[in-house]
Amino acid sequence: MLSNKAKYGLKALIHLAKADGQCLAGDMAAANNIPRKFLDAILVELRNAGILNSRKGKGGGYHLARPAEKITVGQIIRILDGPLAPIACASRTAYQRCKDCPDENACAIRDVMLDVRDSIALILDRTSIASLRNRGNRDTQMLLR
């Protein structure tokens, strides 16, 4: 399940992708109903990961460090929540062998979790923050088609 940390981070990035120039953390928090202190910590983490740049003082704030088309949802979730795999033995970035598994190559649970990880990664790594700018209102979009 997606944590609030990752959800709020994605909301902040969508806000920045829609904005023209710098955005203040307080404005992003208010507009997206995110607790300010929690958002501050998330923004620092995203800045440290190279996703955001920030400037202090008058005219300061946060902005994307690279185009929104070059930032994927998968990257953000991995930064804020860790691996996408539901179990450690199915992870590509944080693999750990299960202590109770005598033969992971014959493990049906691992096998299906590898499929789950691959499916999740396929969607999230192909979805950019730029594409999220235009998403939402699924029911309305279906009626217009």
Short mmCIF file of C-alpha atoms in Angstrom, two decimals:
data_model
loop_
_atom_site.label_atom_id
_atom_site.label_comp_id
_atom_site.label_asym_id
_atom_site.label_seq_id
_atom_site.Cartn_x
_atom_site.Cartn_y
_atom_site.Cartn_z
CA MET A 1 0.00 0.00 0.00
CA LEU A 2 1.21 3.48 -0.83
CA SER A 3 2.18 5.42 2.28
CA ASN A 4 0.95 8.94 3.01
CA LYS A 5 4.56 10.04 2.64
CA ALA A 6 4.71 8.87 -0.98
CA LYS A 7 1.18 10.09 -1.73
CA TYR A 8 1.98 13.56 -0.38
CA GLY A 9 5.29 13.60 -2.23
CA LEU A 10 3.51 12.82 -5.49
CA LYS A 11 0.88 15.48 -4.80
CA ALA A 12 3.63 18.05 -4.19
CA LEU A 13 5.41 17.09 -7.41
CA ILE A 14 2.19 17.34 -9.42
CA HIS A 15 1.65 20.77 -7.87
CA LEU A 16 5.17 21.82 -8.91
CA ALA A 17 4.67 20.39 -12.42
CA LYS A 18 1.54 22.54 -12.81
CA ALA A 19 3.19 25.66 -11.38
CA ASP A 20 5.05 28.32 -13.24
CA GLY A 21 8.32 28.79 -11.37
CA GLN A 22 9.00 28.46 -7.65
CA CYS A 23 6.45 27.26 -5.11
CA LEU A 24 6.50 27.77 -1.38
CA ALA A 25 6.10 24.70 0.83
CA GLY A 26 3.30 26.40 2.75
CA ASP A 27 1.33 27.05 -0.44
CA MET A 28 1.75 23.44 -1.57
CA ALA A 29 0.69 22.14 1.85
CA ALA A 30 -2.43 24.34 1.93
CA ALA A 31 -3.46 23.62 -1.66
CA ASN A 32 -3.08 19.86 -1.26
CA ASN A 33 -4.27 19.43 2.33
CA ILE A 34 -0.88 18.12 3.51
CA PRO A 35 0.45 18.71 7.05
CA ARG A 36 3.16 21.37 6.66
CA LYS A 37 5.87 19.78 8.84
CA PHE A 38 5.39 16.42 7.15
CA LEU A 39 5.64 18.05 3.72
CA ASP A 40 8.81 19.91 4.74
CA ALA A 41 10.50 16.60 5.57
CA ILE A 42 9.34 15.03 2.29
CA LEU A 43 10.59 18.00 0.24
CA VAL A 44 14.02 17.80 1.90
CA GLU A 45 14.20 14.10 1.06
CA LEU A 46 13.26 14.77 -2.57
CA ARG A 47 15.79 17.61 -2.74
CA ASN A 48 18.52 15.35 -1.34
CA ALA A 49 17.63 12.75 -3.98
CA GLY A 50 18.06 15.32 -6.77
CA ILE A 51 14.39 15.56 -7.70
CA LEU A 52 13.92 19.13 -6.43
CA ASN A 53 15.95 22.28 -6.16
CA SER A 54 15.24 24.96 -3.61
CA ARG A 55 16.12 28.57 -3.04
CA LYS A 56 15.85 30.49 0.22
CA GLY A 57 14.77 34.06 0.71
CA LYS A 58 12.53 36.37 -1.28
CA GLY A 59 11.43 34.74 -4.52
CA GLY A 60 12.56 31.39 -3.16
CA GLY A 61 10.81 28.10 -2.88
CA TYR A 62 10.96 24.72 -4.55
CA HIS A 63 11.05 23.75 -8.21
CA LEU A 64 11.65 20.55 -10.15
CA ALA A 65 15.34 19.82 -10.74
CA ARG A 66 14.55 18.34 -14.17
CA PRO A 67 11.55 18.28 -16.50
CA ALA A 68 8.43 16.58 -15.13
CA GLU A 69 8.56 14.23 -18.14
CA LYS A 70 11.86 12.82 -16.80
CA ILE A 71 10.60 12.05 -13.29
CA THR A 72 8.63 8.82 -12.85
CA VAL A 73 6.20 7.75 -10.20
CA GLY A 74 8.33 4.64 -9.66
CA GLN A 75 11.38 6.75 -8.83
CA ILE A 76 9.45 8.79 -6.28
CA ILE A 77 7.90 5.78 -4.55
CA ARG A 78 11.32 4.09 -4.31
CA ILE A 79 12.83 7.28 -2.83
CA LEU A 80 10.08 7.82 -0.27
CA ASP A 81 8.79 4.29 0.46
CA GLY A 82 11.57 1.96 -0.64
CA PRO A 83 11.32 -1.05 -2.96
CA LEU A 84 8.20 -1.76 -5.01
CA ALA A 85 8.30 -5.52 -4.41
CA PRO A 86 5.78 -6.85 -1.88
CA ILE A 87 8.39 -9.20 -0.35
CA ALA A 88 12.15 -8.82 0.00
CA CYS A 89 13.09 -11.88 -2.07
CA ALA A 90 11.27 -10.37 -5.08
CA SER A 91 13.02 -7.01 -4.87
CA ARG A 92 15.56 -5.87 -7.45
CA THR A 93 16.91 -3.03 -5.32
CA ALA A 94 16.69 -4.50 -1.80
CA TYR A 95 16.81 -8.26 -2.34
CA GLN A 96 17.04 -10.43 0.75
CA ARG A 97 16.67 -14.16 0.78
CA CYS A 98 13.85 -15.50 2.94
CA LYS A 99 15.18 -17.40 5.96
CA ASP A 100 12.38 -19.97 5.83
CA CYS A 101 12.74 -20.83 2.12
CA PRO A 102 14.91 -23.85 1.28
CA ASP A 103 14.71 -23.29 -2.53
CA GLU A 104 13.56 -19.88 -3.71
CA ASN A 105 13.62 -20.99 -7.35
CA ALA A 106 10.88 -23.51 -6.52
CA CYS A 107 8.89 -21.10 -4.34
CA ALA A 108 5.43 -20.40 -5.78
CA ILE A 109 4.95 -17.38 -3.51
CA ARG A 110 8.17 -15.75 -4.70
CA ASP A 111 7.26 -16.54 -8.29
CA VAL A 112 3.91 -14.75 -8.14
CA MET A 113 5.44 -11.83 -6.19
CA LEU A 114 8.04 -11.41 -8.95
CA ASP A 115 5.12 -11.06 -11.39
CA VAL A 116 3.47 -8.53 -9.07
CA ARG A 117 6.68 -6.51 -8.76
CA ASP A 118 7.21 -6.54 -12.53
CA SER A 119 3.63 -5.42 -13.21
CA ILE A 120 3.76 -2.63 -10.66
CA ALA A 121 7.15 -1.44 -11.95
CA LEU A 122 5.93 -1.53 -15.56
CA ILE A 123 3.16 0.93 -14.81
CA LEU A 124 4.95 3.17 -12.30
CA ASP A 125 8.21 3.43 -14.24
CA ARG A 126 6.34 4.43 -17.40
CA THR A 127 4.22 7.06 -15.67
CA SER A 128 5.82 10.49 -15.44
CA ILE A 129 4.90 13.33 -13.14
CA ALA A 130 4.04 15.28 -16.32
CA SER A 131 1.45 12.67 -17.26
CA LEU A 132 -0.12 12.94 -13.80
CA ARG A 133 -0.80 16.66 -14.40
CA ASN A 134 -3.55 15.69 -16.80
CA ARG A 135 -5.04 12.79 -14.87
CA GLY A 136 -7.96 12.70 -12.50
CA ASN A 137 -11.73 12.86 -12.87
CA ARG A 138 -11.73 9.36 -14.38
CA ASP A 139 -15.55 9.16 -14.48
CA THR A 140 -15.81 12.48 -16.35
CA GLN A 141 -13.09 11.46 -18.82
CA MET A 142 -14.92 8.17 -19.55
CA LEU A 143 -18.14 10.07 -20.33
CA LEU A 144 -16.33 12.34 -22.79
CA ARG A 145 -14.92 9.47 -24.84
#
